[in-house]
Coordinates of C-alpha atoms and ligand atoms in Angstrom, one line a residue:
X1 CA 152.5 244.1 -151.7
X2 CA 150.5 240.9 -151.9
X3 CA 153.0 238.2 -151.1
X4 CA 152.1 234.5 -150.8
X5 CA 151.5 234.5 -147.0
X6 CA 149.2 237.4 -147.1
X7 CA 147.3 235.8 -149.9
X8 CA 146.9 232.5 -148.0
X9 CA 145.9 234.4 -144.9
X10 CA 143.3 236.3 -146.8
X11 CA 141.8 233.2 -148.2
X12 CA 141.6 231.7 -144.7
X13 CA 140.1 234.9 -143.3
X14 CA 137.5 235.0 -146.0
X15 CA 136.6 231.4 -145.4
X16 CA 136.2 232.0 -141.7
X17 CA 134.4 235.3 -142.0
X18 CA 132.4 235.0 -145.1
X19 CA 128.8 235.8 -144.6
X20 CA 126.3 233.2 -145.8
X21 CA 123.1 235.2 -145.6
X22 CA 121.2 236.7 -148.5
X23 CA 123.0 240.0 -148.7
X24 CA 126.4 238.4 -148.6
X25 CA 126.6 238.7 -152.4
X26 CA 126.0 242.4 -152.5
X27 CA 128.7 243.6 -150.2
X28 CA 132.1 242.8 -148.8
X29 CA 132.0 239.8 -146.6
X30 CA 130.9 240.7 -143.1
X31 CA 132.4 239.2 -140.1
X32 CA 129.6 237.5 -138.1
X33 CA 130.3 239.6 -135.1
X34 CA 129.1 242.6 -136.9
X35 CA 125.4 242.6 -136.0
X36 CA 125.7 246.4 -136.1
X37 CA 125.6 246.5 -139.9
X38 CA 121.8 247.0 -140.3
X39 CA 121.7 249.5 -137.5
X40 CA 124.5 251.4 -139.2
X41 CA 122.4 251.8 -142.4
X42 CA 119.4 253.0 -140.4
X43 CA 121.5 255.6 -138.6
X44 CA 123.0 256.8 -142.0
X45 CA 119.6 256.9 -143.6
X46 CA 118.1 258.8 -140.7
X47 CA 120.9 261.2 -140.1
X48 CA 123.5 261.5 -142.8
X49 CA 122.2 260.8 -146.3
X50 CA 120.1 264.0 -146.3
X51 CA 123.3 265.9 -146.7
X52 CA 125.8 263.2 -147.8
X53 CA 124.2 261.8 -150.8
X54 CA 124.6 258.0 -151.2
X55 CA 124.3 258.7 -154.9
X56 CA 127.7 259.7 -156.3
X57 CA 126.1 261.1 -159.4
X58 CA 124.1 263.7 -157.7
X59 CA 124.8 267.3 -158.6
X60 CA 124.4 270.4 -156.5
X61 CA 125.6 268.5 -153.5
X62 CA 125.7 270.3 -150.2
X63 CA 128.2 268.0 -148.6
X64 CA 130.8 265.5 -149.9
X65 CA 129.2 262.3 -151.2
X66 CA 129.5 259.1 -149.1
X67 CA 131.9 257.7 -151.6
X68 CA 134.2 260.8 -151.4
X69 CA 134.1 260.5 -147.6
X70 CA 134.9 256.8 -147.6
X71 CA 137.7 257.3 -150.1
X72 CA 139.4 259.8 -147.7
X73 CA 138.8 257.8 -144.5
X74 CA 139.1 254.2 -145.5
X75 CA 142.4 254.0 -147.3
X76 CA 143.4 250.6 -148.6
X77 CA 145.0 249.4 -145.5
X78 CA 142.9 251.2 -142.8
X79 CA 141.4 248.8 -140.3
X80 CA 137.8 249.0 -139.2
X81 CA 139.0 250.0 -135.7
X82 CA 141.1 252.9 -137.1
X83 CA 138.3 254.1 -139.3
X84 CA 135.9 254.0 -136.3
X85 CA 138.3 256.1 -134.2
X86 CA 138.7 258.6 -137.0
X87 CA 134.9 258.9 -137.5
X88 CA 134.3 259.3 -133.8
X89 CA 137.0 262.0 -133.6
X90 CA 135.5 264.0 -136.5
X91 CA 131.8 263.7 -135.5
X92 CA 132.6 264.7 -131.9
X93 CA 134.2 267.9 -133.3
X94 CA 133.4 268.7 -136.9
X95 CA 135.8 271.5 -137.6
X96 CA 138.1 272.8 -140.3
X97 CA 141.2 271.5 -138.6
X98 CA 139.8 268.0 -138.2
X99 CA 138.6 267.8 -141.8
X100 CA 140.5 265.5 -144.2
X101 CA 138.9 266.1 -147.5
X102 CA 140.9 268.8 -149.3
X103 CA 138.7 271.8 -150.1
X104 CA 135.5 270.3 -148.6
X105 CA 135.1 273.0 -145.9
X106 CA 135.8 275.8 -148.4
X107 CA 133.2 274.4 -150.8
X108 CA 130.5 273.2 -148.4
X109 CA 131.2 274.9 -145.1
X110 CA 131.7 273.2 -141.7
X111 CA 129.4 270.3 -140.9
X112 CA 126.8 271.1 -138.1
X113 CA 127.5 269.1 -135.0
X114 CA 125.2 266.2 -134.3
X115 CA 125.1 264.3 -131.0
X116 CA 125.9 260.6 -131.2
X117 CA 127.3 258.2 -128.7
X118 CA 130.6 256.4 -129.7
X119 CA 128.6 253.2 -129.9
X120 CA 126.3 254.7 -132.5
X121 CA 129.2 256.1 -134.5
X122 CA 130.8 252.6 -134.4
X123 CA 127.7 251.2 -136.0
X124 CA 127.8 253.9 -138.7
X125 CA 131.4 253.1 -139.3
X126 CA 130.7 249.4 -139.6
X127 CA 128.2 250.1 -142.4
X128 CA 130.4 252.5 -144.3
X129 CA 133.4 250.2 -143.9
X130 CA 131.8 247.0 -145.2
X131 CA 129.3 248.2 -147.6
X132 CA 130.2 249.0 -151.2
X133 CA 128.8 252.5 -151.2
X134 CA 132.1 253.7 -152.8
X135 CA 131.6 251.4 -155.7
X136 CA 130.0 252.6 -159.0
X137 CA 126.4 251.4 -159.2
X138 CA 126.0 251.0 -155.4
X139 CA 123.1 253.4 -155.2
X140 CA 121.1 252.0 -158.1
X141 CA 121.7 248.4 -156.9
X142 CA 121.6 248.5 -153.2
X143 CA 120.1 251.6 -151.7
X144 CA 116.5 250.6 -152.4
X145 CA 117.1 247.1 -151.1
X146 CA 118.6 248.4 -147.9
X147 CA 115.9 250.9 -147.4
X148 CA 113.1 248.4 -147.8
X149 CA 114.8 246.1 -145.2
X150 CA 115.2 249.1 -142.9
X151 CA 111.5 250.1 -143.3
X152 CA 110.3 246.6 -142.7
X153 CA 112.1 246.5 -139.3
X154 CA 109.8 247.5 -136.4
X155 CA 111.2 250.0 -133.9
X156 CA 110.2 247.5 -131.1
X157 CA 113.7 247.1 -129.8
X158 CA 114.1 250.8 -129.3
X159 CA 113.3 252.6 -126.1
X160 CA 111.0 255.7 -126.2
X161 CA 114.2 257.8 -125.4
X162 CA 115.9 256.4 -128.5
X163 CA 112.8 256.7 -130.7
X164 CA 112.6 260.4 -129.7
X165 CA 116.3 260.9 -130.4
X166 CA 115.9 259.5 -133.9
X167 CA 113.1 262.0 -134.4
X168 CA 115.2 264.9 -133.1
X169 CA 118.2 263.9 -135.3
X170 CA 116.1 263.4 -138.3
X171 CA 114.6 266.9 -137.9
X172 CA 118.1 268.2 -137.3
X173 CA 119.3 266.7 -140.5
X174 CA 116.5 268.4 -142.5
X175 CA 117.0 271.8 -140.8
X176 CA 120.8 271.5 -141.2
X177 CA 120.6 270.6 -144.8
X178 CA 118.3 273.6 -145.6
X179 CA 120.4 275.9 -143.5
X180 CA 123.6 274.9 -145.3
X181 CA 121.9 275.3 -148.6
X182 CA 120.8 278.8 -147.7
X183 CA 124.2 279.8 -146.4
X184 CA 126.0 278.4 -149.5
X185 CA 123.7 279.9 -152.0
X186 CA 122.7 283.2 -150.4
X187 CA 125.3 283.9 -147.7
X188 CA 125.0 284.0 -143.9
X189 CA 123.1 287.3 -143.8
X190 CA 120.3 286.1 -146.1
X191 CA 120.3 282.7 -144.5
X192 CA 119.0 284.4 -141.4
X193 CA 115.8 285.1 -143.3
X194 CA 115.5 281.4 -144.1
X195 CA 115.9 280.5 -140.4
X196 CA 113.3 283.1 -139.3
X197 CA 110.7 282.1 -141.8
X198 CA 111.4 278.4 -142.3
X199 CA 112.9 276.9 -139.2
X200 CA 109.7 276.4 -137.2
X201 CA 107.7 275.4 -140.3
X202 CA 110.2 272.8 -141.3
X203 CA 110.4 271.4 -137.8
X204 CA 106.6 271.2 -137.7
X205 CA 106.4 269.4 -141.0
X206 CA 109.0 266.8 -140.1
X207 CA 107.2 266.3 -136.7
X208 CA 103.9 265.9 -138.5
X209 CA 105.4 263.2 -140.7
X210 CA 106.7 261.4 -137.6
X211 CA 103.4 261.8 -135.7
X212 CA 105.0 263.7 -132.9
X213 CA 105.4 267.3 -131.6
X214 CA 108.9 268.6 -131.9
X215 CA 110.3 272.0 -130.7
X216 CA 113.7 273.6 -130.4
X217 CA 113.9 275.7 -127.2
X218 CA 116.6 277.6 -125.4
X219 CA 117.2 279.4 -122.1
X220 CA 118.8 282.1 -124.3
X221 CA 116.4 282.1 -127.2
X222 CA 116.5 284.1 -130.3
X223 CA 112.9 283.7 -131.4
X224 CA 110.5 284.5 -128.5
X225 CA 108.5 281.4 -129.6
X226 CA 111.4 279.2 -128.7
X227 CA 111.7 280.0 -125.0
X228 CA 112.0 277.1 -122.6
X229 CA 109.4 276.4 -119.9
X230 CA 110.2 275.6 -116.3
X231 CA 110.7 271.9 -116.8
X232 CA 112.9 272.5 -119.8
X233 CA 114.9 275.1 -118.0
X234 CA 115.7 272.8 -115.2
X235 CA 116.9 270.1 -117.7
X236 CA 119.0 272.8 -119.4
X237 CA 120.5 273.9 -116.1
X238 CA 121.4 270.4 -115.1
X239 CA 122.9 269.7 -118.6
X240 CA 125.0 272.8 -118.5
X241 CA 126.3 271.8 -115.1
X242 CA 127.2 268.3 -116.4
X243 CA 129.1 269.8 -119.4
X244 CA 130.9 272.2 -117.0
X245 CA 132.0 269.2 -115.0
X246 CA 133.4 267.5 -118.1
X247 CA 130.6 264.9 -118.4
X248 CA 128.9 264.3 -121.8
X249 CA 125.4 265.6 -121.8
X250 CA 122.6 263.0 -121.5
X251 CA 119.1 263.1 -122.9
X252 CA 116.2 262.6 -120.6
X253 CA 112.7 261.2 -120.8
X254 CA 109.8 262.6 -118.7
X255 CA 106.2 261.6 -118.5
X256 CA 103.9 264.6 -118.8
X257 CA 100.2 263.8 -118.7
X258 CA 99.6 261.0 -121.2
X259 CA 102.7 261.9 -123.2
X260 CA 106.3 260.9 -123.1
X261 CA 108.6 263.8 -123.6
X262 CA 112.2 263.5 -124.6
X263 CA 114.8 266.2 -124.1
X264 CA 118.0 266.1 -126.2
X265 CA 120.9 268.5 -126.0
X266 CA 121.9 270.8 -128.9
X267 CA 125.6 271.7 -128.9
X268 CA 127.4 274.3 -130.8
X269 CA 130.3 273.9 -133.2
X270 CA 132.3 276.2 -135.4
X271 CA 129.5 276.4 -138.0
X272 CA 127.1 278.0 -135.5
X273 CA 129.4 280.9 -134.6
X274 CA 128.7 283.0 -137.6
X275 CA 125.2 283.6 -136.2
X276 CA 125.5 282.7 -132.5
X277 CA 129.1 283.5 -131.6
X278 CA 130.8 286.6 -130.2
X279 CA 129.2 289.8 -131.5
X280 CA 132.4 291.8 -132.1
X281 CA 134.6 289.1 -133.5
X282 CA 132.6 286.2 -135.0
X283 CA 129.4 287.7 -136.3
X284 CA 129.8 290.0 -139.3
X285 CA 128.4 293.5 -138.8
X286 CA 125.8 293.1 -141.5
X287 CA 124.6 289.8 -140.1
X288 CA 124.4 291.3 -136.6
X289 CA 122.3 294.2 -137.9
X290 CA 120.0 291.7 -139.6
X291 CA 119.7 289.7 -136.4
X292 CA 118.7 292.8 -134.5
X293 CA 116.1 293.8 -137.1
X294 CA 114.5 290.4 -137.1
X295 CA 114.8 289.7 -133.4
X296 CA 114.9 292.9 -131.3
X297 CA 115.1 290.8 -128.1
X298 CA 117.7 288.3 -129.3
X299 CA 119.5 286.5 -126.5
X300 CA 121.3 283.9 -128.6
X301 CA 124.8 285.4 -129.2
X302 CA 128.0 285.1 -127.2
X303 CA 128.2 281.4 -127.5
X304 CA 131.5 279.4 -127.8
X305 CA 132.1 276.1 -129.4
X306 CA 130.8 273.0 -127.5
X307 CA 128.3 274.9 -125.4
X308 CA 124.6 274.0 -124.9
X309 CA 122.7 276.2 -127.4
X310 CA 119.3 274.7 -126.6
X311 CA 117.4 271.4 -126.6
X312 CA 115.1 269.4 -128.8
X313 CA 111.8 268.7 -127.1
X314 CA 110.1 265.7 -128.6
X315 CA 106.5 264.8 -127.4
X316 CA 105.5 261.3 -128.3
X317 CA 102.0 259.9 -128.0
Ligands
HEC1 C1 123.3 269.2 -142.3 C2 124.1 268.5 -143.3 C3 125.0 267.3 -142.8 C4 124.6 266.2 -142.1 C5 123.1 265.9 -141.7 C6 125.7 265.4 -141.9 N1 126.8 266.0 -142.5 FE1 128.7 265.3 -142.6 N2 129.3 266.9 -143.6 C7 128.5 268.0 -143.9 C8 129.3 269.0 -144.6 C9 128.8 270.3 -145.1 C10 130.6 268.5 -144.7 C11 131.9 269.1 -145.4 C12 132.8 269.8 -144.4 C13 134.0 268.9 -144.1 O1 134.4 268.1 -144.9 O2 134.5 269.1 -143.0 C14 130.6 267.2 -144.0 C15 131.7 266.4 -143.8 C16 131.7 265.1 -143.3 C17 132.8 264.2 -143.1 C18 134.2 264.4 -143.7 C19 135.0 265.5 -143.1 C20 136.3 265.7 -143.7 O3 136.5 266.6 -144.5 O4 137.2 265.0 -143.2 C21 132.4 263.1 -142.5 C22 133.3 261.9 -142.1 C23 131.0 263.3 -142.2 N3 130.6 264.5 -142.7 C24 130.2 262.3 -141.6 C25 128.9 262.5 -141.4 C26 128.0 261.4 -140.8 C27 128.5 260.0 -140.4 C28 126.8 262.0 -140.7 C29 125.6 261.3 -140.1 C30 125.7 260.8 -138.8 C31 126.8 263.3 -141.3 N4 128.1 263.6 -141.6 C32 125.7 264.1 -141.3 C33 127.2 268.1 -143.7 C34 126.4 267.2 -143.0
HEC2 C1 122.6 281.7 -140.7 C2 122.6 282.0 -139.3 C3 122.4 280.8 -138.3 C4 123.3 279.7 -138.2 C5 124.6 279.5 -139.0 C6 122.8 279.0 -137.0 N1 121.7 279.5 -136.5 FE1 120.6 278.8 -135.0 N2 119.2 280.3 -135.3 C7 119.3 281.3 -136.3 C8 118.1 282.0 -136.3 C9 117.7 283.2 -137.2 C10 117.2 281.4 -135.3 C11 115.8 281.8 -135.0 C12 114.9 280.8 -135.7 C13 113.4 281.0 -135.6 O1 113.0 282.2 -135.7 O2 112.7 280.1 -135.5 C14 118.0 280.3 -134.7 C15 117.5 279.5 -133.7 C16 118.2 278.5 -133.1 C17 117.7 277.6 -132.1 C18 116.3 277.7 -131.4 C19 116.3 278.5 -130.2 C20 116.3 280.0 -130.4 O3 117.3 280.6 -130.0 O4 115.3 280.5 -131.0 C21 118.7 276.7 -131.8 C22 118.6 275.6 -130.7 C23 119.8 277.0 -132.7 N3 119.5 278.1 -133.5 C24 120.9 276.3 -132.7 C25 121.9 276.4 -133.7 C26 123.1 275.6 -133.8 C27 123.4 274.4 -132.9 C28 123.8 276.0 -134.9 C29 125.0 275.4 -135.5 C30 125.0 274.0 -135.8 C31 123.1 277.1 -135.5 N4 121.9 277.4 -134.7 C32 123.5 277.8 -136.6 C33 120.4 281.5 -137.1 C34 121.4 280.6 -137.3

């Protein structure tokens, strides 16, 4: 495959694109146009590593490791642009038919849907593409280094809307990880008990660590404590309208008293249907019985994929 011309072109490309800053030695050379590299790590650390371990050696994984993912998405000749398109297409619709890793859905279940813009996914793709997280020893060598750099960076360039979104996504990652663990080890029916006793407590503990107040609310809530107030209901109504018109749902920041409050849409995917889908066809009878026992006034069934299930409400000081 490697003929002389490709070889020479590669050398020229490397000379043009080689990265001369301090982390150049750790990873593949980064084209200078890729200022998104560091942001990509931050997004992964915040939103993906909780389920996709960056440490290939980890056992009891609840999702494919990063290196397994990279192996199936970045084949030898895949361009960065192609990989970015593939990642956008999967993250916009995590589903069995879109999955490429053989057996992953069977083993781990379908990935919960997270809301990211194409621009954010492109940054994530940049990091995965150029970093060596598929190489043996990457975790031991580089993870801590990257993490320290990431923690040293102030959030100054982020808007309050973005800071709130990071908080919501971080909470979502923690909840999602625990939910998948419960489903995989105890089955859907018993995972309900996990949601009913742990969902709010887990949300609160992540919020406390982030020095914010975070809630998940809905117009069709399951837990009576998760009902939306008037301001939240009007955001939900507007967002449902936008989705019905084919627009992508947008988060919103509101000033309430001395607090800034961010609203962030929570959309359904396949994974949610076993507990929030059609009662006759998608929710198993035992699961439905359990839902009715735990939540006699449940409103949260009958959903389809890609609908607004509720919103994150993030109150920042
Ligand atoms: C709550 C846990 C969880 C979080 C958080 C999570 N994932 Fe996943 N992901 C999974 C599970 C479970 C699978 C396995 C199902 C599958 O392969 O479709 C998966 C599969 C994938 C796949 C491979 C799908 C395939 O088989 O082709 C990609 C790519 C992926 N995730 C990217 C991401 C990225 C990027 C993030 C962060 C923005 C992320 N995931 C966050 C649980 C998670
Ligand atoms: C194992 C069953 C199960 C699965 C799967 C599940 N949920 Fe839930 N969900 C629940 C239970 C139980 C509650 C009530 C939690 C509580 O009591 O705090 C809940 C509550 C919620 C709430 C808070 C509002 C309310 O209705 O109380 C949102 C939002 C939500 N789920 C979204 C989702 C989304 C999105 C998915 C898929 C990514 C999902 N859920 C998957 C069982 C499930």
